mmCIF file of C-alpha atoms in Angstrom:
data_model
loop_
_atom_site.group_PDB
_atom_site.id
_atom_site.type_symbol
_atom_site.label_atom_id
_atom_site.label_comp_id
_atom_site.label_asym_id
_atom_site.label_seq_id
_atom_site.Cartn_x
_atom_site.Cartn_y
_atom_site.Cartn_z
ATOM 1 C CA UNK A 1271 0.178 0.075 -0.193
ATOM 2 C CA UNK A 1272 2.907 2.200 0.918
ATOM 3 C CA UNK A 1273 4.382 1.364 -2.285
ATOM 4 C CA UNK A 1274 0.312 2.647 -4.060
ATOM 5 C CA UNK A 1275 0.584 5.351 -2.302
ATOM 6 C CA UNK A 1276 4.330 6.594 -3.590
ATOM 7 C CA UNK A 1277 4.018 5.873 -7.314
ATOM 8 C CA UNK A 1278 0.600 7.853 -7.460
ATOM 9 C CA UNK A 1279 2.856 10.538 -5.387
ATOM 10 C CA UNK A 1280 5.418 10.020 -8.084
ATOM 11 C CA UNK A 1281 2.738 10.356 -11.281
ATOM 12 C CA UNK A 1282 0.767 13.286 -9.530
ATOM 13 C CA UNK A 1283 4.175 15.583 -9.158
ATOM 14 C CA UNK A 1284 5.067 13.892 -12.766
ATOM 15 C CA UNK A 1285 1.591 15.276 -14.148
ATOM 16 C CA UNK A 1286 2.203 18.780 -12.307
ATOM 17 C CA UNK A 1287 5.826 19.033 -13.441
ATOM 18 C CA UNK A 1288 4.510 18.392 -17.364
ATOM 19 C CA UNK A 1289 1.176 20.839 -16.461
ATOM 20 C CA UNK A 1290 3.585 23.294 -15.450
ATOM 21 C CA UNK A 1291 5.572 23.158 -18.634
ATOM 22 C CA UNK A 1292 3.289 22.668 -20.919
ATOM 23 C CA UNK A 1293 2.092 26.067 -19.306
ATOM 24 C CA UNK A 1294 5.617 27.462 -19.597
ATOM 25 C CA UNK A 1295 5.437 27.052 -23.034
ATOM 26 C CA UNK A 1296 2.062 28.698 -23.590
ATOM 27 C CA UNK A 1297 3.048 30.975 -21.432
ATOM 28 C CA UNK A 1298 6.542 31.490 -24.031
ATOM 29 C CA UNK A 1299 3.446 31.101 -26.683
ATOM 30 C CA UNK A 1300 1.291 33.901 -26.351
ATOM 31 C CA UNK A 1301 4.422 37.142 -25.401
ATOM 32 C CA UNK A 1302 5.847 35.823 -28.782
ATOM 33 C CA UNK A 1303 2.487 36.286 -30.432
ATOM 34 C CA UNK A 1304 1.109 40.007 -28.181
ATOM 35 C CA UNK A 1305 5.231 41.065 -29.959
ATOM 36 C CA UNK A 1306 4.499 40.442 -33.032
ATOM 37 C CA UNK A 1307 0.880 42.327 -32.619
ATOM 38 C CA UNK A 1308 3.529 44.592 -30.900
ATOM 39 C CA UNK A 1309 5.833 45.293 -34.037
ATOM 40 C CA UNK A 1310 3.169 45.878 -36.007
ATOM 41 C CA UNK A 1311 2.528 48.984 -34.683
ATOM 42 C CA UNK A 1312 6.307 49.586 -33.429
ATOM 43 C CA UNK A 1313 6.726 53.351 -33.259
ATOM 44 C CA UNK A 1314 9.211 56.074 -33.101
ATOM 45 C CA UNK A 1315 7.439 58.270 -30.488
ATOM 46 C CA UNK A 1316 9.761 61.277 -32.026
ATOM 47 C CA UNK A 1317 8.093 61.258 -34.930
ATOM 48 C CA UNK A 1318 4.292 59.668 -34.746
ATOM 49 C CA UNK A 1319 2.351 60.849 -32.046
ATOM 50 C CA UNK A 1320 -0.325 56.477 -31.127
ATOM 51 C CA UNK A 1321 -3.929 57.353 -31.151
ATOM 52 C CA UNK A 1322 -5.035 58.457 -27.620
ATOM 53 C CA UNK A 1323 -8.430 57.055 -27.768
ATOM 54 C CA UNK A 1324 -10.419 53.485 -28.139
ATOM 55 C CA UNK A 1325 -13.479 55.049 -29.838
ATOM 56 C CA UNK A 1326 -14.271 57.428 -33.066
ATOM 57 C CA UNK A 1327 -17.359 58.352 -34.721
ATOM 58 C CA UNK A 1328 -17.223 59.831 -38.261
ATOM 59 C CA UNK A 1329 -19.790 61.528 -40.391
ATOM 60 C CA UNK A 1330 -18.006 61.265 -44.334
ATOM 61 C CA UNK A 1331 -18.624 62.302 -47.843
ATOM 62 C CA UNK A 1332 -17.433 59.826 -50.178
ATOM 63 C CA UNK A 1333 -17.626 60.960 -54.178
ATOM 64 C CA UNK A 1334 -16.540 58.307 -56.669
ATOM 65 C CA UNK A 1335 -15.392 58.364 -60.363
ATOM 66 C CA UNK A 1336 -15.154 55.977 -62.941
ATOM 67 C CA UNK A 1337 -13.921 56.866 -67.103
ATOM 68 C CA UNK A 1338 -13.882 53.497 -69.119
ATOM 69 C CA UNK A 1339 -11.712 53.653 -73.040
ATOM 70 C CA UNK A 1340 -11.457 51.560 -75.803
ATOM 71 C CA UNK A 1341 -9.456 51.369 -78.178
ATOM 72 C CA UNK A 1342 -9.584 49.144 -81.367
ATOM 73 C CA UNK A 1343 -6.976 48.152 -83.552
ATOM 74 C CA UNK A 1344 -7.488 51.470 -86.187
ATOM 75 C CA UNK A 1345 -7.828 53.904 -83.848
ATOM 76 C CA UNK A 1346 -10.943 54.572 -83.532
ATOM 77 C CA UNK A 1347 -12.032 55.642 -78.853
ATOM 78 C CA UNK A 1348 -15.062 55.251 -77.104
ATOM 79 C CA UNK A 1349 -15.063 56.544 -73.675
ATOM 80 C CA UNK A 1350 -17.482 56.533 -70.791
ATOM 81 C CA UNK A 1351 -17.735 57.413 -67.609
ATOM 82 C CA UNK A 1352 -21.175 57.135 -65.051
ATOM 83 C CA UNK A 1353 -22.474 60.996 -63.975
ATOM 84 C CA UNK A 1354 -20.132 61.293 -60.362
ATOM 85 C CA UNK A 1355 -21.746 59.495 -57.160
ATOM 86 C CA UNK A 1356 -22.309 61.231 -53.960
ATOM 87 C CA UNK A 1357 -22.785 58.992 -50.715
ATOM 88 C CA UNK A 1358 -23.006 60.214 -47.251
ATOM 89 C CA UNK A 1359 -23.409 58.127 -44.027
ATOM 90 C CA UNK A 1360 -22.069 57.682 -40.660
ATOM 91 C CA UNK A 1361 -18.880 54.763 -39.722
ATOM 92 C CA UNK A 1362 -17.942 53.940 -36.069
ATOM 93 C CA UNK A 1363 -14.351 51.962 -34.577
ATOM 94 C CA UNK A 1364 -13.173 50.260 -31.810
ATOM 95 C CA UNK A 1365 -8.831 50.167 -32.461
ATOM 96 C CA UNK A 1366 -8.864 49.256 -35.132
ATOM 97 C CA UNK A 1367 -11.636 47.471 -36.373
ATOM 98 C CA UNK A 1368 -14.147 50.375 -38.694
ATOM 99 C CA UNK A 1369 -16.824 50.083 -39.707
ATOM 100 C CA UNK A 1370 -19.441 51.840 -41.391
ATOM 101 C CA UNK A 1371 -21.497 52.748 -44.360
ATOM 102 C CA UNK A 1372 -22.151 55.477 -47.307
ATOM 103 C CA UNK A 1373 -25.916 55.034 -49.342
ATOM 104 C CA UNK A 1374 -27.016 56.914 -52.493
ATOM 105 C CA UNK A 1375 -30.536 58.274 -52.577
ATOM 106 C CA UNK A 1376 -29.928 58.246 -56.127
ATOM 107 C CA UNK A 1377 -28.966 54.521 -56.735
ATOM 108 C CA UNK A 1378 -32.212 53.278 -55.126
ATOM 109 C CA UNK A 1379 -32.754 50.527 -57.189
ATOM 110 C CA UNK A 1380 -36.521 49.184 -57.446
ATOM 111 C CA UNK A 1381 -37.014 47.373 -60.463
ATOM 112 C CA UNK A 1382 -36.123 49.872 -62.231
ATOM 113 C CA UNK A 1383 -32.629 49.919 -64.208
ATOM 114 C CA UNK A 1384 -29.441 47.800 -61.976
ATOM 115 C CA UNK A 1385 -27.939 48.953 -59.428
ATOM 116 C CA UNK A 1386 -24.539 49.783 -58.961
ATOM 117 C CA UNK A 1387 -22.834 47.863 -56.112
ATOM 118 C CA UNK A 1388 -19.221 48.629 -54.755
ATOM 119 C CA UNK A 1389 -16.731 47.575 -51.275
ATOM 120 C CA UNK A 1390 -13.937 48.806 -50.532
ATOM 121 C CA UNK A 1391 -12.460 47.296 -47.620
ATOM 122 C CA UNK A 1392 -8.691 49.346 -46.290
ATOM 123 C CA UNK A 1393 -6.272 48.313 -42.667
ATOM 124 C CA UNK A 1394 -3.514 50.333 -42.321
ATOM 125 C CA UNK A 1395 -1.022 49.204 -39.493
ATOM 126 C CA UNK A 1396 2.759 51.268 -39.060
ATOM 127 C CA UNK A 1397 4.384 47.903 -41.580
ATOM 128 C CA UNK A 1398 1.283 47.021 -43.241
ATOM 129 C CA UNK A 1399 -1.426 48.616 -45.927
ATOM 130 C CA UNK A 1400 -4.197 45.728 -47.208
ATOM 131 C CA UNK A 1401 -6.991 46.797 -50.023
ATOM 132 C CA UNK A 1402 -9.941 45.209 -50.995
ATOM 133 C CA UNK A 1403 -11.789 46.442 -53.355
ATOM 134 C CA UNK A 1404 -15.245 44.823 -55.151
ATOM 135 C CA UNK A 1405 -16.845 47.555 -58.252
ATOM 136 C CA UNK A 1406 -20.152 46.647 -60.341
ATOM 137 C CA UNK A 1407 -21.244 49.265 -62.496
ATOM 138 C CA UNK A 1408 -24.679 50.200 -63.566
ATOM 139 C CA UNK A 1409 -26.745 51.208 -66.446
ATOM 140 C CA UNK A 1410 -25.914 54.889 -66.688
ATOM 141 C CA UNK A 1411 -23.036 55.012 -68.411
ATOM 142 C CA UNK A 1412 -22.829 58.095 -70.803
ATOM 143 C CA UNK A 1413 -20.657 58.419 -74.594
ATOM 144 C CA UNK A 1414 -17.767 61.503 -72.992
ATOM 145 C CA UNK A 1415 -15.981 61.203 -75.695
ATOM 146 C CA UNK A 1416 -15.549 59.441 -78.994
ATOM 147 C CA UNK A 1417 -13.279 58.789 -82.639
ATOM 148 C CA UNK A 1418 -14.560 56.821 -85.222
ATOM 149 C CA UNK A 1419 -12.142 58.491 -87.590
ATOM 150 C CA UNK A 1420 -10.890 62.391 -89.073
ATOM 151 C CA UNK A 1421 -13.791 62.723 -91.472
ATOM 152 C CA UNK A 1422 -16.363 61.679 -89.135
ATOM 153 C CA UNK A 1423 -18.815 64.636 -86.810
ATOM 154 C CA UNK A 1424 -19.562 62.818 -83.448
ATOM 155 C CA UNK A 1425 -19.812 65.632 -81.527
ATOM 156 C CA UNK A 1426 -24.403 64.945 -81.440
ATOM 157 C CA UNK A 1427 -22.937 61.623 -79.463
ATOM 158 C CA UNK A 1428 -20.612 62.999 -77.064
ATOM 159 C CA UNK A 1429 -23.449 62.820 -73.319
ATOM 160 C CA UNK A 1430 -25.442 59.969 -75.575
ATOM 161 C CA UNK A 1431 -26.349 57.928 -72.756
ATOM 162 C CA UNK A 1432 -25.443 54.307 -73.217
ATOM 163 C CA UNK A 1433 -27.411 51.358 -71.027
ATOM 164 C CA UNK A 1434 -24.593 48.601 -73.169
ATOM 165 C CA UNK A 1435 -21.409 49.101 -71.355
ATOM 166 C CA UNK A 1436 -21.449 46.276 -67.824
ATOM 167 C CA UNK A 1437 -17.899 47.159 -65.965
ATOM 168 C CA UNK A 1438 -17.407 44.772 -63.280
ATOM 169 C CA UNK A 1439 -14.198 45.257 -61.082
ATOM 170 C CA UNK A 1440 -12.620 42.864 -58.145
ATOM 171 C CA UNK A 1441 -9.364 42.699 -55.475
ATOM 172 C CA UNK A 1442 -6.827 43.374 -54.260
ATOM 173 C CA UNK A 1443 -3.547 45.448 -52.788
ATOM 174 C CA UNK A 1444 -1.601 44.201 -50.324
ATOM 175 C CA UNK A 1445 1.858 46.835 -49.281
ATOM 176 C CA UNK A 1446 4.902 46.789 -47.306
ATOM 177 C CA UNK A 1447 6.047 50.747 -45.861
ATOM 178 C CA UNK A 1448 9.858 49.844 -45.289
ATOM 179 C CA UNK A 1449 10.747 53.475 -43.128
ATOM 180 C CA UNK A 1450 7.113 52.200 -40.407
ATOM 181 C CA UNK A 1451 8.454 53.372 -37.522
ATOM 182 C CA UNK A 1452 9.474 57.621 -38.126
ATOM 183 C CA UNK A 1453 6.523 57.778 -41.741
ATOM 184 C CA UNK A 1454 2.857 56.826 -40.843
ATOM 185 C CA UNK A 1455 0.650 55.648 -43.217
ATOM 186 C CA UNK A 1456 -3.002 55.584 -41.084
ATOM 187 C CA UNK A 1457 -2.042 59.520 -39.948
ATOM 188 C CA UNK A 1458 -3.573 60.393 -43.136
ATOM 189 C CA UNK A 1459 -5.978 57.462 -43.870
ATOM 190 C CA UNK A 1460 -7.342 56.434 -41.316
ATOM 191 C CA UNK A 1461 -7.146 58.671 -38.278
ATOM 192 C CA UNK A 1462 -5.350 56.307 -35.793
ATOM 193 C CA UNK A 1463 -2.206 58.440 -34.866
ATOM 194 C CA UNK A 1464 -0.536 61.512 -35.422
ATOM 195 C CA UNK A 1465 2.660 62.367 -37.445
ATOM 196 C CA UNK A 1466 4.459 65.464 -35.579
ATOM 197 C CA UNK A 1467 7.225 65.588 -38.063
ATOM 198 C CA UNK A 1468 7.394 65.174 -41.965
ATOM 199 C CA UNK A 1469 8.882 62.368 -43.609
ATOM 200 C CA UNK A 1470 8.811 59.537 -46.251
ATOM 201 C CA UNK A 1471 9.364 55.880 -47.010
ATOM 202 C CA UNK A 1472 9.662 53.757 -50.035
ATOM 203 C CA UNK A 1473 7.038 51.489 -50.221
ATOM 204 C CA UNK A 1474 6.402 47.945 -52.803
ATOM 205 C CA UNK A 1475 4.031 45.192 -53.173
ATOM 206 C CA UNK A 1476 2.139 42.998 -54.312
ATOM 207 C CA UNK A 1477 -1.725 42.595 -55.674
ATOM 208 C CA UNK A 1478 -4.391 41.175 -57.515
ATOM 209 C CA UNK A 1479 -7.092 41.732 -60.061
ATOM 210 C CA UNK A 1480 -9.943 40.488 -61.977
ATOM 211 C CA UNK A 1481 -11.778 42.785 -64.285
ATOM 212 C CA UNK A 1482 -14.915 41.962 -66.043
ATOM 213 C CA UNK A 1483 -16.105 43.936 -69.347
ATOM 214 C CA UNK A 1484 -19.553 43.594 -71.429
ATOM 215 C CA UNK A 1485 -20.415 44.831 -73.996
ATOM 216 C CA UNK A 1486 -23.469 44.984 -76.205
ATOM 217 C CA UNK A 1487 -22.166 46.601 -79.755
ATOM 218 C CA UNK A 1488 -25.262 46.441 -81.638
ATOM 219 C CA UNK A 1489 -26.822 48.706 -79.140
ATOM 220 C CA UNK A 1490 -23.916 50.543 -79.832
ATOM 221 C CA UNK A 1491 -23.933 50.666 -83.264
ATOM 222 C CA UNK A 1492 -27.143 51.872 -83.886
ATOM 223 C CA UNK A 1493 -25.573 55.074 -81.334
ATOM 224 C CA UNK A 1494 -22.818 55.658 -83.731
ATOM 225 C CA UNK A 1495 -25.467 55.128 -86.883
ATOM 226 C CA UNK A 1496 -28.244 57.819 -85.107
ATOM 227 C CA UNK A 1497 -26.220 60.314 -83.998
ATOM 228 C CA UNK A 1498 -22.593 60.224 -86.501
ATOM 229 C CA UNK A 1499 -22.481 62.476 -89.953
ATOM 230 C CA UNK A 1500 -22.276 60.753 -92.220
ATOM 231 C CA UNK A 1501 -24.877 57.648 -90.628
ATOM 232 C CA UNK A 1502 -22.547 55.151 -92.510
ATOM 233 C CA UNK A 1503 -19.494 54.413 -90.329
ATOM 234 C CA UNK A 1504 -19.059 51.000 -89.107
ATOM 235 C CA UNK A 1505 -17.160 50.672 -85.697
ATOM 236 C CA UNK A 1506 -13.981 48.352 -85.832
ATOM 237 C CA UNK A 1507 -13.994 44.691 -85.195
ATOM 238 C CA UNK A 1508 -11.378 45.039 -82.482
ATOM 239 C CA UNK A 1509 -14.917 46.136 -80.945
ATOM 240 C CA UNK A 1510 -17.565 43.629 -81.631
ATOM 241 C CA UNK A 1511 -17.419 41.726 -78.335
ATOM 242 C CA UNK A 1512 -19.665 40.256 -76.257
ATOM 243 C CA UNK A 1513 -17.620 39.626 -73.055
ATOM 244 C CA UNK A 1514 -13.780 39.482 -71.843
ATOM 245 C CA UNK A 1515 -12.391 38.764 -68.482
ATOM 246 C CA UNK A 1516 -8.712 39.162 -68.047
ATOM 247 C CA UNK A 1517 -6.909 39.138 -64.434
ATOM 248 C CA UNK A 1518 -3.864 40.103 -63.009
ATOM 249 C CA UNK A 1519 -1.116 39.598 -60.594
ATOM 250 C CA UNK A 1520 0.758 42.596 -60.339
ATOM 251 C CA UNK A 1521 4.557 43.720 -58.233
ATOM 252 C CA UNK A 1522 4.687 48.259 -57.228
ATOM 253 C CA UNK A 1523 6.428 49.883 -55.983
ATOM 254 C CA UNK A 1524 6.129 53.474 -55.425
ATOM 255 C CA UNK A 1525 7.106 56.521 -52.731
ATOM 256 C CA UNK A 1526 5.242 58.003 -50.032
ATOM 257 C CA UNK A 1527 5.946 61.109 -48.014
ATOM 258 C CA UNK A 1528 3.715 63.651 -44.825
ATOM 259 C CA UNK A 1529 4.554 66.873 -44.901
ATOM 260 C CA UNK A 1530 4.525 68.185 -41.965
ATOM 261 C CA UNK A 1531 2.827 71.960 -42.954
ATOM 262 C CA UNK A 1532 1.680 73.279 -39.656
ATOM 263 C CA UNK A 1533 0.880 71.661 -36.500
ATOM 264 C CA UNK A 1534 -1.877 69.054 -36.195
ATOM 265 C CA UNK A 1535 -2.207 69.560 -40.545
ATOM 266 C CA UNK A 1536 -0.974 66.947 -42.680
ATOM 267 C CA UNK A 1537 -0.840 66.578 -46.113
ATOM 268 C CA UNK A 1538 0.411 62.481 -47.826
ATOM 269 C CA UNK A 1539 0.808 62.190 -51.159
ATOM 270 C CA UNK A 1540 1.271 58.267 -52.587
ATOM 271 C CA UNK A 1541 2.212 57.509 -55.582
ATOM 272 C CA UNK A 1542 3.086 52.746 -56.223
ATOM 273 C CA UNK A 1543 3.790 51.453 -60.288
ATOM 274 C CA UNK A 1544 3.027 48.205 -61.177
ATOM 275 C CA UNK A 1545 4.053 45.757 -64.030
ATOM 276 C CA UNK A 1546 0.799 43.255 -64.012
ATOM 277 C CA UNK A 1547 1.418 40.338 -65.870
ATOM 278 C CA UNK A 1548 -2.336 39.559 -68.335
ATOM 279 C CA UNK A 1549 -4.258 37.052 -69.118
ATOM 280 C CA UNK A 1550 -8.019 36.962 -70.962
ATOM 281 C CA UNK A 1551 -10.531 34.502 -71.063
ATOM 282 C CA UNK A 1552 -13.814 35.678 -73.691
ATOM 283 C CA UNK A 1553 -15.159 36.214 -77.191
ATOM 284 C CA UNK A 1554 -11.629 37.889 -78.391
ATOM 285 C CA UNK A 1555 -10.956 34.945 -81.104
ATOM 286 C CA UNK A 1556 -7.050 35.773 -79.839
ATOM 287 C CA UNK A 1557 -4.543 33.216 -79.569
ATOM 288 C CA UNK A 1558 -4.593 31.493 -75.686
ATOM 289 C CA UNK A 1559 -1.471 31.798 -74.816
ATOM 290 C CA UNK A 1560 -0.522 31.304 -70.574
ATOM 291 C CA UNK A 1561 3.421 30.832 -71.622
ATOM 292 C CA UNK A 1562 5.202 33.738 -70.063
ATOM 293 C CA UNK A 1563 5.317 36.769 -72.984
ATOM 294 C CA UNK A 1564 5.803 40.545 -72.636
ATOM 295 C CA UNK A 1565 3.768 41.486 -74.969
ATOM 296 C CA UNK A 1566 1.534 40.217 -71.426
ATOM 297 C CA UNK A 1567 2.984 42.943 -68.809
ATOM 298 C CA UNK A 1568 1.400 46.218 -68.934
ATOM 299 C CA UNK A 1569 1.918 49.154 -66.838
ATOM 300 C CA UNK A 1570 -1.003 49.883 -64.256
ATOM 301 C CA UNK A 1571 -0.586 52.714 -61.784
ATOM 302 C CA UNK A 1572 -2.024 54.447 -58.023
ATOM 303 C CA UNK A 1573 -2.519 57.079 -56.228
ATOM 304 C CA UNK A 1574 -3.229 58.162 -52.760
ATOM 305 C CA UNK A 1575 -3.407 61.617 -51.111
ATOM 306 C CA UNK A 1576 -4.609 63.649 -48.028
ATOM 307 C CA UNK A 1577 -5.042 65.938 -46.301
ATOM 308 C CA UNK A 1578 -5.336 65.870 -42.424
ATOM 309 C CA UNK A 1579 -6.582 68.257 -39.408
ATOM 310 C CA UNK A 1580 -6.134 66.207 -36.355
ATOM 311 C CA UNK A 1581 -5.444 68.069 -32.465
ATOM 312 C CA UNK A 1582 -6.186 63.576 -30.876
ATOM 313 C CA UNK A 1583 -9.695 64.139 -29.886
ATOM 314 C CA UNK A 1584 -11.749 65.931 -33.220
ATOM 315 C CA UNK A 1585 -10.024 65.327 -36.784
ATOM 316 C CA UNK A 1586 -11.594 66.353 -40.116
ATOM 317 C CA UNK A 1587 -9.921 65.805 -43.507
ATOM 318 C CA UNK A 1588 -9.813 64.932 -47.101
ATOM 319 C CA UNK A 1589 -8.283 61.507 -49.240
ATOM 320 C CA UNK A 1590 -8.158 60.102 -52.579
ATOM 321 C CA UNK A 1591 -7.422 57.084 -53.936
ATOM 322 C CA UNK A 1592 -7.293 56.867 -57.620
ATOM 323 C CA UNK A 1593 -6.437 52.970 -59.778
ATOM 324 C CA UNK A 1594 -5.627 53.329 -63.115
ATOM 325 C CA UNK A 1595 -5.158 49.899 -65.321
ATOM 326 C CA UNK A 1596 -4.709 48.833 -68.978
ATOM 327 C CA UNK A 1597 -4.926 46.077 -71.105
ATOM 328 C CA UNK A 1598 -3.891 46.005 -74.363
ATOM 329 C CA UNK A 1599 -4.065 43.767 -77.085
ATOM 330 C CA UNK A 1600 -3.965 42.802 -80.892
ATOM 331 C CA UNK A 1601 -7.466 43.659 -82.042
ATOM 332 C CA UNK A 1602 -8.567 46.926 -78.803
ATOM 333 C CA UNK A 1603 -6.768 47.968 -75.199
ATOM 334 C CA UNK A 1604 -8.544 49.255 -72.515
ATOM 335 C CA UNK A 1605 -7.712 51.680 -70.307
ATOM 336 C CA UNK A 1606 -10.050 52.070 -66.139
ATOM 337 C CA UNK A 1607 -9.432 54.377 -64.203
ATOM 338 C CA UNK A 1608 -11.677 54.399 -60.848
ATOM 339 C CA UNK A 1609 -11.648 56.418 -58.045
ATOM 340 C CA UNK A 1610 -12.977 57.965 -54.645
ATOM 341 C CA UNK A 1611 -12.437 61.661 -52.226
ATOM 342 C CA UNK A 1612 -14.453 60.865 -49.048
ATOM 343 C CA UNK A 1613 -14.184 64.234 -47.125
ATOM 344 C CA UNK A 1614 -14.515 63.621 -43.264
ATOM 345 C CA UNK A 1615 -14.852 64.680 -39.292
ATOM 346 C CA UNK A 1616 -14.854 62.449 -36.197
ATOM 347 C CA UNK A 1617 -14.432 62.808 -32.911
ATOM 348 C CA UNK A 1618 -12.172 60.638 -30.925
ATOM 349 C CA UNK A 1619 -13.070 59.395 -27.171
ATOM 350 C CA UNK A 1620 -12.957 56.560 -24.154
ATOM 351 C CA UNK A 1621 -9.429 57.798 -22.906
ATOM 352 C CA UNK A 1622 -6.700 54.592 -22.556
ATOM 353 C CA UNK A 1623 -5.329 54.243 -19.710
ATOM 354 C CA UNK A 1624 -1.852 55.722 -20.680
ATOM 355 C CA UNK A 1625 -3.204 58.259 -21.322
ATOM 356 C CA UNK A 1626 -5.824 59.449 -18.890
ATOM 357 C CA UNK A 1627 -3.599 61.619 -16.490
ATOM 358 C CA UNK A 1628 -2.263 63.546 -19.879
#
């Protein structure tokens, strides 16, 4: 019996020691995870003032714009764009999480025109930025500019509504900020920090994008015949397609600079060039070739601009993001440029413990 008790005692001690070792191992893992998370927000406080508050509320007005240009191999060009759309809505934030919704009363659908669908979502830490975007156009495009030949009068065609096109784009960009301890993207675009001294940084990233284009070329031909002189002009065969999807994987590099021109004021300008490799599916009668070719490499671009006033409690400003995507094949080329302008006013509250006495 004594031996049995002794055996049980030894087992209990062994389990306790093993459990303690496992607990210590878990503590080390949690400590390593916390360190990694903190490292994502690591900053030099001589250049950047961290966020003092846990919560924020904000009102924002957003203007979105898009322009699509199609060009055939013979030079015929059609530029399409909807009217600028204005949206308004409230936002609420808690630390890294920021949720909100903007709505446009003009585009509430009651079974009439196809409604636009747009989603733009960005996450900015000191080191890494992530952009997600999803857009599907409505049916409210207008013909903004046309060239059908030197001897063709297209004056009456400009500004004509055209519902024969549908455009979609979705994808993501991930980029790394090299000088992340001294340069703050969040100060310019998410108002979660304040840039105290002017500073810039090289940025680099990768991304993926899918573009879809549907064109009713018979409607385009009829619009040309009704509004052009002479009315016998024919659109080029390069523009006679129903749909095409093209996909690209890109590598980008650029530079961003935060200019602190007065106390609590900041102006940010950022630009990046992306080298994108594209391939397509559709009814373009193009020869499909999935082997690498420099003919499938195009140059895209993205620009970001921001003007901010932020005294840590109140903040206000404007920001703009503009993207441009290019696609070229032997029969036709396309350029899709879209962007948004945000004007906002916000208030931070719920001071963090370490700032309560400041």
